[in-house]
C-alpha cells in the first residue's frame, strides 16, 4: 500500500495534488511520500517483534538526506557501501553503532573513516579485505567488529544483474570455506568476530530462496559456535521484492518474511539485522514527467516524455517494468491505445515501455512512473547534459524540494579548462 492515489480525478501524493507540485518545481522530478516510507520501515520493524533486531535501511536504494533523516528519526539503522554513504548516514544523525558497512571493495580510506567515526560492524567479503581491516584497526588502536559474508550458493530466482548468492557471483566467501576463514579472523589482531552476514539478491518474489539460505546460516552458526566463535548477530541482508504492477504480483509480505526468519533462526538467540532497501523506498516514490510530443510512427505511436533513461535507468538496464499512469485520472471506460513510451535521449535504449496501453494523452499532460522511489534518483546521471532532476518530499499536506534542480551554469562550471589549453 502506498500514498499515491487518485482523489476527485487527480493524482495525489498524501494530501497534495501532484499537478500542484509539478507547477511549482517543473518536470521531471522525483516525489516521495513520508507516510509510505515510515509505513514500510515499521512493517519490517514489527515483523521482527519479539526478537532482538535492527532494521538497517540499505540506503543505496534512495539516499537523499531528508529520506535518511526521516527513517533515522523512526529508529532505523543504515546499511552503507561506501564512504559517501557512511558520511551521509552520519550527517543524518545515525550513530555509528547503528551503521553496518557492506560491499566487496572497501578501501583502506573507507575502513579508516568508519573506524574513526564509529561502526556497528564491517561485513567482510574476502580474506585480503579482512587483512586490511585488521591492519587499520591495529594501527588506530581499535577493535573492528566484523561478520563474514557467506555465499550460500542459493538461486535467488531474480534478474541476473541483481542476484548475488550463487557461487559464480563476486560476493562473500563460499559457505564451504567459512570455518577456515573464521579461524583466520580469530587469529588476526584488531578484529572481533560478532556474527555472520548473508545477502542473496534483490527483488526476490518468493520466500523459498531466503529459507534455503537462512537454514544454511543456522547450521553454520552451530558449527562456528562449536569452533569457539562468539556468533551473536546475524545480518540477513535485504532483497524482499515489491509489486511493480498493480494487477498480478503479490510478493511475500514483510510479516511473512519475519515469520520465516523466526522459524529458521529464532532458536539461536542471536540478534537479527536486516537490510531492506527497495521495499522501504520503492513504492514510496514516483517520477513525474510531462508528455512533450505524441508522434505517429510506422505502425506504432510514441509518447515522447521529458524524463529519460538518465533519470530512471531501470527499464534500460534491467528491462524493468514501471507502471506509468496519467496524473489526471482517466474517465472510467475511456478507450486506450498502445504506445511506445520513450525519452528524448539519443539512443533506442531510452525506451520506458513498448506497446503500453494508455488512455488518450496530449502534449503537456503529466504522467507518473510508479515504484520509482528505489534505485531511481540514486542511479541517475547527466547523460546528454540533461540536468539531474529535483527530489521532492511530501508529508501530509506539505511538500518541500529536498534536492533542487541545478542550473545549466552549475553544470557547465563544474568542469574546468586547463591553463595550457
Ligand atoms: N544489502 C546488500 C548487501 C545489498 O547488496 C543490497 C542490494 C541490499 C542490502 C538491498 O537490497 P533490496 O532490499 O533493495 O533488494 N539497482 C538494482 C538493485 C541493486 C541491488 C543491489 N544490492 C535495481 O534497480 O533493481
Coordinates of C-alpha atoms and ligand atoms in Angstrom, one line a residue:
X1 CA 0.0 0.0 0.0
X2 CA 1.3 3.5 -0.8
X3 CA 0.0 7.1 -0.6
X4 CA -0.2 8.0 -4.3
X5 CA -3.9 7.7 -5.0
X6 CA -6.5 9.4 -7.2
X7 CA -8.8 11.7 -5.5
X8 CA -11.5 13.7 -7.2
X9 CA -10.0 12.9 -10.6
X10 CA -6.4 13.9 -9.8
X11 CA -3.4 12.0 -8.5
X12 CA -2.4 13.0 -5.0
X13 CA 0.7 12.4 -3.0
X14 CA -0.7 12.1 0.5
X15 CA -2.8 15.3 0.7
X16 CA -1.1 17.2 -2.0
X17 CA -2.2 17.2 -5.7
X18 CA 0.8 16.0 -7.8
X19 CA -0.1 18.6 -10.5
X20 CA 0.4 21.4 -7.9
X21 CA 3.9 20.2 -7.2
X22 CA 4.7 19.9 -10.9
X23 CA 3.5 23.5 -11.4
X24 CA 5.8 24.7 -8.6
X25 CA 9.0 22.7 -9.4
X26 CA 8.7 21.9 -13.1
X27 CA 9.1 18.4 -14.6
X28 CA 10.6 15.9 -14.5
X29 CA 11.1 15.3 -10.7
X30 CA 11.1 12.5 -8.1
X31 CA 8.4 12.7 -5.4
X32 CA 8.5 10.7 -2.2
X33 CA 5.8 10.1 0.5
X34 CA 6.9 10.3 4.1
X35 CA 3.9 8.2 5.2
X36 CA 4.8 5.4 2.8
X37 CA 8.5 5.4 3.8
X38 CA 7.6 5.2 7.5
X39 CA 4.9 2.6 7.0
X40 CA 7.3 0.3 5.1
X41 CA 10.0 0.7 7.7
X42 CA 7.6 -0.1 10.5
X43 CA 6.3 -3.2 8.7
X44 CA 9.8 -4.7 8.9
X45 CA 10.3 -3.5 12.5
X46 CA 7.0 -5.1 13.6
X47 CA 7.7 -8.2 11.6
X48 CA 10.6 -8.9 13.9
X49 CA 8.7 -8.1 17.1
X50 CA 9.8 -10.4 19.9
X51 CA 13.4 -10.9 18.6
X52 CA 16.2 -8.5 19.4
X53 CA 16.7 -6.8 16.0
X54 CA 17.8 -3.8 14.0
X55 CA 16.4 -2.7 10.6
X56 CA 19.4 -1.3 8.7
X57 CA 17.9 0.6 5.7
X58 CA 20.0 -0.2 2.6
X59 CA 20.5 3.5 1.7
X60 CA 21.8 2.7 -1.8
X61 CA 18.1 2.5 -2.8
X62 CA 17.4 6.2 -2.1
X63 CA 19.9 8.3 -0.1
X64 CA 18.6 11.8 0.0
X65 CA 19.4 13.4 3.4
X66 CA 15.7 14.1 4.0
X67 CA 14.8 10.4 3.4
X68 CA 17.6 9.2 5.7
X69 CA 16.6 11.7 8.4
X70 CA 13.0 10.5 8.2
X71 CA 14.0 6.9 8.7
X72 CA 16.7 7.6 11.2
X73 CA 14.3 9.5 13.5
X74 CA 12.0 6.5 13.3
X75 CA 14.8 4.4 14.7
X76 CA 16.3 2.8 11.6
X77 CA 20.0 1.8 11.3
X78 CA 21.7 2.1 8.0
X79 CA 23.5 -0.4 5.7
X80 CA 26.2 1.6 3.8
X81 CA 28.5 0.5 0.9
X82 CA 30.8 3.5 0.5
X83 CA 32.4 6.3 2.5
X84 CA 29.9 8.7 0.9
X85 CA 27.0 6.6 2.2
X86 CA 28.7 6.4 5.6
X87 CA 29.1 10.1 5.8
X88 CA 25.5 10.7 4.6
X89 CA 24.3 8.4 7.3
X90 CA 26.3 10.2 10.0
X91 CA 25.1 13.6 8.7
X92 CA 21.5 12.4 9.0
X93 CA 22.2 11.7 12.7
X94 CA 22.6 7.9 12.6
X95 CA 25.1 6.9 15.3
X96 CA 28.0 4.7 14.3
X97 CA 26.7 1.8 16.3
X98 CA 23.7 1.6 14.0
X99 CA 25.7 1.6 10.8
X100 CA 26.8 -1.6 9.1
X101 CA 29.3 -1.4 6.3
X102 CA 28.8 -3.8 3.4
X103 CA 30.4 -4.1 -0.1
X104 CA 33.1 -6.2 -1.8
X105 CA 35.7 -3.5 -2.2
X106 CA 36.0 -1.3 0.9
X107 CA 39.2 0.7 0.6
X108 CA 41.7 1.5 3.4
X109 CA 40.5 5.1 3.4
X110 CA 36.9 3.9 3.8
X111 CA 37.8 1.5 6.6
X112 CA 39.7 4.2 8.4
X113 CA 36.9 6.7 8.2
X114 CA 34.4 4.2 9.6
X115 CA 36.6 3.0 12.4
X116 CA 37.3 6.6 13.4
X117 CA 33.7 7.7 13.2
X118 CA 32.3 4.5 14.8
X119 CA 30.8 1.4 13.2
X120 CA 28.5 -1.4 14.3
X121 CA 30.3 -3.9 12.1
X122 CA 32.0 -4.5 8.8
X123 CA 30.5 -7.2 6.7
X124 CA 33.8 -8.7 5.4
X125 CA 33.7 -10.2 1.9
X126 CA 37.3 -11.6 1.4
X127 CA 40.5 -12.6 3.2
X128 CA 42.5 -9.7 1.7
X129 CA 39.9 -7.2 2.9
X130 CA 40.0 -8.9 6.4
X131 CA 43.7 -8.4 6.5
X132 CA 43.4 -4.7 5.7
X133 CA 40.7 -4.1 8.3
X134 CA 42.9 -5.9 10.9
X135 CA 45.9 -3.7 9.9
X136 CA 44.0 -0.4 10.0
X137 CA 42.3 -1.3 13.3
X138 CA 45.6 -2.2 14.9
X139 CA 47.2 1.0 13.7
X140 CA 44.4 3.0 15.2
X141 CA 44.4 1.0 18.4
X142 CA 40.8 -0.1 17.8
X143 CA 39.0 -3.3 17.6
X144 CA 36.8 -3.7 14.5
X145 CA 33.6 -5.7 14.9
X146 CA 33.2 -8.0 11.9
X147 CA 30.8 -10.5 10.4
X148 CA 31.9 -12.5 7.4
X149 CA 29.6 -12.6 4.4
X150 CA 29.0 -16.1 3.3
X151 CA 27.8 -17.1 -0.1
X152 CA 25.3 -19.9 0.4
X153 CA 25.1 -20.9 -3.3
X154 CA 21.4 -20.4 -3.5
X155 CA 19.5 -19.4 -6.6
X156 CA 17.6 -16.2 -5.7
X157 CA 15.4 -16.5 -8.8
X158 CA 15.7 -12.9 -9.7
X159 CA 17.2 -10.8 -12.6
X160 CA 20.8 -12.0 -13.3
X161 CA 22.2 -8.5 -12.7
X162 CA 20.9 -8.4 -9.1
X163 CA 21.4 -12.0 -8.0
X164 CA 24.3 -12.2 -5.5
X165 CA 24.1 -15.6 -3.7
X166 CA 25.3 -18.1 -6.4
X167 CA 28.8 -19.3 -6.3
X168 CA 29.6 -17.6 -9.6
X169 CA 28.8 -14.2 -8.1
X170 CA 31.6 -11.9 -6.8
X171 CA 30.0 -11.7 -3.3
X172 CA 31.1 -13.3 0.0
X173 CA 33.1 -16.3 0.9
X174 CA 31.9 -19.8 -0.2
X175 CA 30.0 -21.2 2.7
X176 CA 32.0 -24.4 2.5
X177 CA 35.2 -22.4 3.4
X178 CA 33.5 -20.4 6.2
X179 CA 35.1 -22.3 9.1
X180 CA 38.6 -21.8 7.7
X181 CA 38.1 -18.1 7.2
X182 CA 36.5 -17.6 10.6
X183 CA 39.6 -19.3 12.1
X184 CA 41.8 -16.9 10.2
X185 CA 39.7 -14.0 11.6
X186 CA 40.1 -15.2 15.1
X187 CA 43.9 -15.3 14.7
X188 CA 44.3 -11.7 13.4
X189 CA 44.8 -8.7 15.7
X190 CA 42.3 -5.8 15.8
X191 CA 39.2 -7.9 14.8
X192 CA 36.3 -9.1 16.9
X193 CA 34.0 -11.7 15.2
X194 CA 30.4 -10.9 16.1
X195 CA 28.4 -12.8 13.7
X196 CA 27.5 -14.0 10.1
X197 CA 26.3 -12.0 7.1
X198 CA 24.4 -13.2 4.1
X199 CA 22.6 -11.4 1.2
X200 CA 21.4 -13.4 -1.8
X201 CA 20.0 -10.8 -4.2
X202 CA 17.4 -8.2 -4.8
X203 CA 13.7 -8.2 -5.9
X204 CA 13.1 -11.7 -4.6
X205 CA 9.4 -12.6 -5.1
X206 CA 9.4 -15.9 -3.3
X207 CA 10.4 -16.8 0.3
X208 CA 11.9 -20.1 -0.6
X209 CA 15.5 -18.9 -1.5
X210 CA 15.6 -16.9 1.8
X211 CA 14.6 -20.1 3.6
X212 CA 17.3 -22.2 2.0
X213 CA 20.0 -19.6 2.7
X214 CA 18.9 -19.0 6.3
X215 CA 18.8 -22.7 7.1
X216 CA 22.4 -22.9 5.9
X217 CA 23.2 -19.9 8.1
X218 CA 21.6 -21.7 11.1
X219 CA 23.7 -24.8 10.6
X220 CA 26.8 -22.7 10.2
X221 CA 26.1 -20.8 13.4
X222 CA 26.1 -24.2 15.3
X223 CA 29.4 -25.2 13.7
X224 CA 31.1 -21.8 14.3
X225 CA 30.0 -21.8 17.9
X226 CA 31.4 -25.3 18.4
X227 CA 34.7 -23.9 16.9
X228 CA 34.6 -21.3 19.7
X229 CA 33.4 -18.2 17.9
X230 CA 31.0 -15.9 19.6
X231 CA 28.2 -15.8 17.0
X232 CA 25.7 -13.4 18.5
X233 CA 24.5 -11.4 15.5
X234 CA 23.1 -12.5 12.1
X235 CA 22.9 -10.0 9.3
X236 CA 20.4 -11.4 6.8
X237 CA 20.8 -8.8 4.0
X238 CA 17.9 -7.2 2.1
X239 CA 16.2 -8.4 -1.1
X240 CA 12.5 -8.7 -0.4
X241 CA 10.7 -7.8 -3.6
X242 CA 7.9 -5.3 -4.3
X243 CA 4.9 -5.4 -6.6
X244 CA 5.8 -3.4 -9.7
X245 CA 2.4 -3.9 -11.3
X246 CA -0.9 -3.2 -9.7
X247 CA -2.5 -6.3 -11.1
X248 CA -1.0 -9.7 -10.7
X249 CA 2.0 -9.6 -8.5
X250 CA 1.9 -10.4 -4.8
X251 CA 5.4 -10.9 -3.4
X252 CA 5.6 -12.1 0.2
X253 CA 4.8 -9.5 2.9
X254 CA 7.3 -8.4 5.5
X255 CA 5.3 -10.1 8.2
X256 CA 5.7 -13.5 6.3
X257 CA 9.4 -12.8 5.8
X258 CA 9.7 -12.0 9.6
X259 CA 7.9 -15.3 10.4
X260 CA 10.4 -17.2 8.2
X261 CA 13.3 -15.6 10.0
X262 CA 11.9 -16.5 13.3
X263 CA 11.2 -20.1 12.2
X264 CA 14.7 -20.7 10.7
X265 CA 16.9 -18.7 13.1
X266 CA 14.8 -17.7 16.1
X267 CA 16.0 -20.6 18.3
X268 CA 19.7 -19.4 18.1
X269 CA 19.3 -16.5 20.5
X270 CA 21.1 -14.1 18.0
X271 CA 20.4 -10.5 17.4
X272 CA 18.9 -10.2 13.9
X273 CA 19.8 -7.4 11.4
X274 CA 18.1 -7.0 8.1
X275 CA 19.0 -4.6 5.3
X276 CA 15.9 -3.8 3.2
X277 CA 16.2 -1.0 0.6
X278 CA 13.7 -1.5 -2.2
X279 CA 10.7 -2.4 -0.1
X280 CA 11.1 0.7 2.1
X281 CA 11.7 3.2 -0.7
X282 CA 10.4 1.7 -4.0
X283 CA 6.7 2.3 -3.7
X284 CA 7.3 5.4 -1.6
X285 CA 8.4 7.3 -4.7
X286 CA 7.2 8.2 -8.2
X287 CA 8.8 10.0 -11.0
X288 CA 6.6 12.7 -12.6
X289 CA 7.2 13.6 -16.2
X290 CA 5.5 15.5 -19.0
X291 CA 4.5 14.5 -22.5
X292 CA 6.5 16.6 -24.9
X293 CA 5.1 15.1 -28.2
X294 CA 2.8 12.4 -29.3
X295 CA 4.4 11.1 -32.5
X296 CA 2.9 8.7 -35.0
X297 CA 5.3 6.2 -36.4
X298 CA 5.3 3.3 -38.8
X299 CA 2.6 1.1 -37.3
X300 CA 3.2 2.5 -33.8
X301 CA 2.7 5.7 -31.8
X302 CA 5.2 7.2 -29.5
X303 CA 4.7 9.2 -26.3
X304 CA 7.9 11.3 -26.0
X305 CA 8.4 12.4 -22.4
X306 CA 10.7 15.0 -20.8
X307 CA 12.0 12.2 -18.5
X308 CA 14.6 9.9 -19.9
X309 CA 16.9 6.9 -19.2
X310 CA 19.4 9.2 -17.5
X311 CA 16.7 10.0 -14.9
X312 CA 15.3 6.5 -14.5
X313 CA 17.6 3.8 -15.9
X314 CA 15.9 0.7 -14.6
X315 CA 13.9 -0.1 -17.8
X316 CA 17.0 0.2 -20.0
X317 CA 19.3 -1.6 -17.6
X318 CA 17.1 -4.4 -16.2
X319 CA 14.2 -4.5 -18.7
X320 CA 12.3 -3.4 -15.6
X321 CA 8.5 -2.6 -15.7
X322 CA 7.2 0.5 -14.1
X323 CA 3.5 1.3 -14.2
X324 CA 3.0 4.7 -15.9
X325 CA -0.2 6.5 -15.1
X326 CA -1.7 9.8 -16.1
X327 CA -1.7 12.4 -13.3
X328 CA -5.3 13.4 -14.4
X329 CA -7.4 10.4 -13.7
X330 CA -8.8 9.0 -17.0
X331 CA -12.6 8.8 -17.3
X332 CA -13.9 5.3 -16.5
X333 CA -14.1 3.1 -19.6
X334 CA -12.2 5.5 -21.8
X335 CA -10.7 3.8 -24.8
X336 CA -7.0 3.0 -24.5
X337 CA -4.3 2.8 -27.2
X338 CA -0.8 1.2 -27.4
X339 CA 2.2 3.5 -27.2
X340 CA 5.9 3.1 -27.0
X341 CA 6.8 5.4 -24.2
X342 CA 10.3 7.0 -24.7
X343 CA 12.5 9.8 -23.5
X344 CA 14.5 12.3 -25.6
X345 CA 17.9 10.7 -25.2
X346 CA 19.7 9.8 -28.5
X347 CA 19.6 6.1 -28.3
X348 CA 16.9 3.5 -28.8
X349 CA 17.6 2.1 -25.3
X350 CA 15.9 5.2 -24.0
X351 CA 12.6 3.4 -24.0
X352 CA 10.5 3.0 -20.9
X353 CA 7.8 0.7 -22.3
X354 CA 6.8 -0.8 -25.6
X355 CA 3.2 -1.2 -26.7
X356 CA 1.9 0.1 -23.4
X357 CA -1.9 0.6 -23.3
X358 CA -2.6 4.1 -22.2
X359 CA -5.6 6.4 -22.1
X360 CA -5.6 9.4 -24.6
X361 CA -2.7 11.8 -23.7
X362 CA -1.6 15.0 -25.4
X363 CA 1.5 17.2 -25.2
X364 CA 1.7 18.9 -21.9
X365 CA -0.1 16.1 -19.9
X366 CA 1.6 14.8 -16.8
X367 CA 2.4 11.1 -16.2
X368 CA 3.7 9.4 -13.1
X369 CA 6.1 6.4 -13.1
X370 CA 5.1 4.3 -10.1
X371 CA 7.5 2.3 -7.9
X372 CA 10.4 4.6 -8.8
X373 CA 11.5 5.5 -5.2
X374 CA 14.2 2.9 -5.0
X375 CA 17.2 2.8 -7.5
X376 CA 15.7 5.8 -9.3
X377 CA 17.3 9.1 -8.4
X378 CA 20.4 7.4 -7.0
X379 CA 21.2 5.8 -10.4
X380 CA 20.5 9.0 -12.4
X381 CA 23.2 10.8 -14.4
X382 CA 23.7 13.9 -16.6
X383 CA 24.0 11.9 -19.8
X384 CA 23.2 14.1 -22.8
X385 CA 23.9 17.0 -20.5
X386 CA 20.5 16.7 -19.1
X387 CA 20.3 18.3 -15.6
X388 CA 19.8 16.0 -12.6
X389 CA 16.1 16.2 -11.7
X390 CA 14.9 17.5 -8.4
X391 CA 13.6 15.4 -5.5
X392 CA 10.6 16.5 -3.5
X393 CA 9.2 15.1 -0.2
X394 CA 5.6 15.2 0.8
X395 CA 4.3 14.9 4.4
X396 CA 0.5 15.2 4.8
X397 CA -0.4 18.5 3.1
X398 CA 3.1 19.9 2.9
X399 CA 5.8 19.4 0.3
X400 CA 9.4 20.5 0.1
X401 CA 12.2 20.3 -2.5
X402 CA 14.8 18.1 -0.9
X403 CA 17.3 18.4 -3.8
X404 CA 16.9 21.3 -6.2
X405 CA 17.3 21.2 -9.9
X406 CA 20.7 22.7 -10.7
X407 CA 21.1 25.4 -13.2
X408 CA 22.8 24.9 -16.6
X409 CA 25.6 27.2 -15.3
X410 CA 26.1 24.9 -12.3
X411 CA 26.6 22.0 -14.6
X412 CA 28.9 23.7 -17.1
X413 CA 31.0 25.5 -14.5
X414 CA 31.8 22.2 -12.6
X415 CA 34.2 21.5 -15.5
X416 CA 37.4 23.4 -15.8
X417 CA 39.6 24.3 -18.8
X418 CA 43.3 23.5 -18.2
X419 CA 45.5 26.6 -18.2
X420 CA 47.6 25.2 -21.0
X421 CA 44.6 24.9 -23.4
Ligands
LIG1 N1 22.2 -5.5 1.3 C1 23.2 -5.7 0.4 C2 24.5 -6.2 0.8 C3 22.9 -5.4 -1.0 O1 23.8 -5.6 -1.9 C4 21.6 -4.9 -1.3 C5 21.3 -4.5 -2.7 C6 20.7 -4.7 -0.3 C7 21.0 -5.0 1.0 C8 19.3 -4.1 -0.5 O2 18.5 -4.9 -1.3 P1 17.0 -4.6 -1.6 O3 16.2 -4.8 -0.2 O4 16.9 -3.2 -2.0 O5 16.6 -5.5 -2.6 N2 19.8 -1.3 -8.9 C9 19.1 -2.6 -8.8 C10 19.1 -3.2 -7.5 C11 20.5 -3.5 -6.9 C12 20.6 -4.1 -5.6 C13 21.9 -4.1 -5.0 N3 22.1 -4.6 -3.7 C14 17.7 -2.3 -9.3 O6 17.3 -1.2 -9.7 O7 16.9 -3.3 -9.4

